[in-house]
Coordinates of C-alpha atoms and ligand atoms in Angstrom, one line a residue:
M1 CA 120.9 181.3 65.9
T2 CA 124.3 180.3 67.4
Q3 CA 124.7 180.3 71.4
A4 CA 127.4 183.2 70.8
G5 CA 124.6 184.9 68.9
A6 CA 122.0 184.4 71.2
I7 CA 124.0 185.1 74.0
M8 CA 125.2 188.7 72.4
R9 CA 121.5 189.2 71.2
A10 CA 120.3 189.0 74.8
W11 CA 123.5 190.9 76.3
L12 CA 122.7 194.0 74.3
L13 CA 119.0 193.4 75.1
L14 CA 119.6 192.9 78.5
G15 CA 122.2 196.2 78.4
A16 CA 120.1 198.3 77.0
A17 CA 117.2 197.8 79.3
A18 CA 119.7 198.2 82.3
I19 CA 121.0 201.5 80.8
G20 CA 117.1 202.5 80.2
E21 CA 116.4 201.8 84.0
H22 CA 119.4 203.5 85.3
A23 CA 119.6 206.5 83.1
A24 CA 118.5 208.9 85.8
E25 CA 121.1 207.7 88.1
L26 CA 124.1 207.7 85.7
T27 CA 122.7 211.2 84.8
E28 CA 122.7 212.3 88.4
L29 CA 126.2 211.0 89.3
D30 CA 127.6 212.8 85.9
A31 CA 125.8 215.8 87.3
R32 CA 128.2 215.4 90.3
I33 CA 131.3 215.5 88.4
G34 CA 130.8 216.1 84.5
D35 CA 128.0 217.7 82.9
G36 CA 125.1 215.5 83.5
D37 CA 124.5 214.0 80.6
H38 CA 125.8 210.2 80.2
G39 CA 122.6 208.3 81.6
I40 CA 120.8 210.2 78.6
N41 CA 123.7 209.7 76.1
L42 CA 123.9 206.1 77.0
D43 CA 120.0 205.6 76.6
R44 CA 119.6 207.4 73.4
G45 CA 122.5 204.9 71.8
F46 CA 121.5 201.7 73.1
S47 CA 117.5 202.6 72.5
S48 CA 118.8 203.1 68.6
V49 CA 121.0 199.4 69.3
V50 CA 117.9 197.7 70.1
E51 CA 115.9 199.4 67.1
R52 CA 118.6 198.4 64.8
M53 CA 118.6 194.8 65.9
A54 CA 115.2 194.4 65.6
A55 CA 115.5 195.2 61.6
A56 CA 114.7 192.3 59.4
D57 CA 118.4 192.6 58.1
A58 CA 120.2 192.0 61.4
A59 CA 118.0 189.1 62.3
Y60 CA 120.5 186.5 61.0
L61 CA 123.6 188.3 62.2
D62 CA 126.0 186.3 64.2
A63 CA 128.2 187.4 67.6
G64 CA 130.5 189.0 65.5
G65 CA 127.8 191.3 63.7
L66 CA 126.2 192.2 66.2
L67 CA 128.7 193.9 68.3
L68 CA 130.2 195.4 65.0
L69 CA 126.6 197.0 64.4
A70 CA 125.7 197.6 68.2
G71 CA 129.5 199.5 67.8
R72 CA 129.0 201.6 65.0
T73 CA 125.2 202.2 66.4
L74 CA 126.9 203.9 69.6
I75 CA 129.3 205.7 67.8
S76 CA 127.2 207.6 65.7
T77 CA 124.1 208.0 68.0
V78 CA 126.0 209.0 71.1
G79 CA 127.3 212.6 71.3
G80 CA 129.1 212.1 74.5
A81 CA 132.9 210.9 75.0
S82 CA 131.2 207.5 76.2
G83 CA 129.4 206.6 73.0
P84 CA 132.9 206.3 70.7
L85 CA 134.5 204.8 73.8
Y86 CA 131.8 202.0 74.4
G87 CA 131.5 201.8 70.6
T88 CA 135.2 201.0 70.3
F89 CA 134.5 198.5 73.1
L90 CA 132.0 196.7 71.2
L91 CA 134.0 196.8 67.5
E92 CA 137.0 195.6 69.4
M93 CA 135.3 192.6 70.9
A94 CA 133.6 192.3 67.7
G95 CA 137.0 190.7 65.7
P96 CA 138.0 188.0 68.1
L97 CA 134.1 187.0 68.4
A98 CA 133.9 186.9 64.4
G99 CA 132.8 183.1 63.4
V100 CA 132.8 182.2 67.0
E101 CA 129.8 180.0 67.5
L102 CA 129.9 178.1 70.7
L103 CA 131.0 180.9 73.4
E104 CA 133.6 180.1 75.6
A105 CA 135.1 181.8 78.5
P106 CA 139.0 182.1 77.0
I107 CA 137.2 183.3 73.8
L108 CA 135.2 185.8 76.0
A109 CA 138.0 186.8 78.0
A110 CA 140.2 188.2 74.9
A111 CA 137.2 189.7 73.2
W112 CA 136.7 191.7 76.4
R113 CA 140.7 192.3 76.5
A114 CA 140.3 193.5 73.1
G115 CA 137.5 195.9 73.9
A116 CA 139.3 197.3 77.0
A117 CA 142.5 198.0 75.1
G118 CA 140.6 199.6 72.5
V119 CA 139.3 201.9 74.9
A120 CA 142.4 202.7 76.9
R121 CA 143.8 203.5 73.3
R122 CA 141.0 205.8 72.2
G123 CA 141.0 207.2 75.6
R124 CA 144.5 207.3 76.1
S125 CA 143.5 206.3 79.1
T126 CA 144.7 203.9 81.9
A127 CA 143.2 202.0 85.3
G128 CA 142.9 204.2 87.8
Q129 CA 142.0 207.3 86.4
K130 CA 138.1 207.2 87.2
T131 CA 136.9 206.1 84.3
M132 CA 134.8 203.2 83.0
L133 CA 138.2 201.6 82.3
D134 CA 138.4 200.9 86.1
A135 CA 135.0 199.1 85.8
L136 CA 136.0 197.1 82.4
I137 CA 139.4 196.1 83.2
P138 CA 139.0 194.4 86.7
A139 CA 136.0 192.2 84.6
S140 CA 138.5 191.4 81.9
E141 CA 141.0 190.1 84.3
A142 CA 138.0 188.2 86.2
L143 CA 136.8 186.7 82.9
A144 CA 140.3 185.2 82.5
R145 CA 140.1 183.7 86.1
G146 CA 136.8 181.6 85.5
T147 CA 136.9 178.6 83.6
R148 CA 133.6 178.0 82.8
L149 CA 131.7 180.9 80.8
V150 CA 128.9 181.0 83.6
E151 CA 131.7 181.0 86.4
A152 CA 133.8 183.8 84.1
V153 CA 130.7 185.9 84.1
Q154 CA 129.6 186.4 87.4
L155 CA 133.3 186.4 88.7
A156 CA 133.2 189.6 86.1
A157 CA 129.9 191.2 87.4
A158 CA 131.4 190.9 90.6
A159 CA 134.9 192.2 89.9
A160 CA 133.3 195.2 87.9
D161 CA 130.9 196.2 90.6
A162 CA 133.9 196.4 92.8
G163 CA 135.7 198.3 90.3
R164 CA 132.6 200.9 90.1
L165 CA 133.2 201.4 93.9
A166 CA 136.4 201.8 93.9
T167 CA 136.7 205.2 91.8
V168 CA 134.8 206.5 94.6
P169 CA 138.0 208.0 96.2
M170 CA 139.6 208.1 93.0
L171 CA 140.7 211.9 91.4
A172 CA 139.8 211.9 88.0
T173 CA 142.5 212.6 85.8
K174 CA 140.9 211.8 82.4
G175 CA 137.4 213.3 81.0
R176 CA 135.4 216.0 82.0
A177 CA 135.2 215.0 85.7
S178 CA 139.3 216.1 85.6
Y179 CA 138.6 219.5 85.3
L180 CA 136.9 219.3 88.8
G181 CA 140.2 218.0 90.0
P182 CA 140.3 217.2 94.0
R183 CA 136.6 218.1 93.9
S184 CA 135.9 214.9 91.7
I185 CA 136.8 212.8 95.1
G186 CA 134.1 211.0 96.4
H187 CA 132.1 210.3 94.0
A188 CA 131.8 207.1 91.7
D189 CA 132.5 207.5 88.1
P190 CA 129.3 207.7 85.9
G191 CA 131.2 205.7 83.1
A192 CA 132.5 202.6 85.6
T193 CA 128.8 202.8 87.1
S194 CA 127.5 201.9 83.5
A195 CA 130.3 199.6 82.8
A196 CA 129.4 197.7 86.1
L197 CA 126.0 197.5 84.5
L198 CA 126.7 196.3 81.3
T199 CA 128.9 193.6 83.2
E200 CA 125.9 192.5 85.1
A201 CA 123.8 192.4 82.1
L202 CA 126.2 189.9 80.5
A203 CA 126.0 187.8 83.2
R204 CA 122.4 187.9 83.2
A205 CA 122.8 187.3 79.5
V206 CA 124.7 184.1 79.7
I207 CA 122.9 182.4 82.7
G208 CA 119.6 183.0 80.8
Q209 CA 120.7 181.4 77.8
M210 CA 122.8 178.3 79.1
G211 CA 121.4 178.1 82.7
E212 CA 122.9 177.6 85.9
G213 CA 124.7 174.5 86.7
T214 CA 123.5 172.8 83.6
E215 CA 125.8 170.8 81.7
A216 CA 125.2 172.9 78.9
S217 CA 126.9 175.8 81.2
R218 CA 130.4 174.0 81.2
Ligands
ADP301 P1 130.9 213.6 78.1 O1 132.0 213.4 79.4 O2 131.3 214.0 76.8 O3 129.9 214.0 79.0 P2 129.3 211.0 79.3 O4 129.0 212.0 80.3 O5 128.3 210.4 78.2 O6 130.3 211.7 77.9 O7 130.6 210.0 79.6 C1 131.4 210.2 80.9 C2 132.4 208.8 80.8 O8 132.8 208.5 79.9 C3 133.0 209.0 82.4 O9 132.5 208.7 83.5 C4 134.1 207.9 82.0 O10 133.6 206.9 82.5 C5 134.1 207.7 80.7 N1 135.4 208.8 79.7 C6 135.6 210.1 79.8 N2 136.7 210.3 78.8 C7 137.3 209.1 79.3 C8 138.6 208.5 78.1 N3 139.7 209.2 78.1 N4 138.9 207.6 78.7 C9 138.3 206.1 79.4 N5 136.8 206.8 79.9 C10 136.6 208.1 79.7
MG302 MG1 128.8 213.7 80.6

């Protein structure tokens, strides 16, 4: 397996585990400003991703192939808005990563930027509307600032979490939370929270595959 494929595989597995561990919390956040299904939705989708990745025909998929499989799986198994949006995110990331064997910061930044742009297009949304984009876009900008891959993903994880926190005082103008109007203020957005968890899982996947501060992490 290529380094890029190993990192993407590790990311999807760690991401699925993080969503599973935090499913109740994500659902609780969604109960405050949505319909209380975000954790359930994503846990169902990511559990299916893990199952499909374990199948024999997925054993030799490269980075791009794994993301296509994961994206399609989320779109077909998650009922809520977040399934098609995260599915689009991963499908759009797959394009720039197709054929990439060695993941480096610039190509990961380009892939993530394409993913976030896909979410914005599909969701007809933008930063500042209290959605997953408020974590995904800062993470994208942070990835572009990193020169080494490990540094880039650590910056991205911190930026995504700051983005999650910044959704608390925001007024939701997209998705179900927008139905609440000003009552959406004062709660973290569930999608920004799951996006921060997934970004943090990416940092752990990269560090786990490369080791922090080693020659290989350049
Ligand atoms: P649903 O809203 O259908 O119940 P989920 O609860 O799974 O779906 O996901 C809700 C999350 O999806 C929100 O917290 C928000 O981050 C994200 N979301 C909803 N609509 C949009 C949109 N148009 N653009 C970007 N993200 C969105
Ligand atoms: Mg919901």
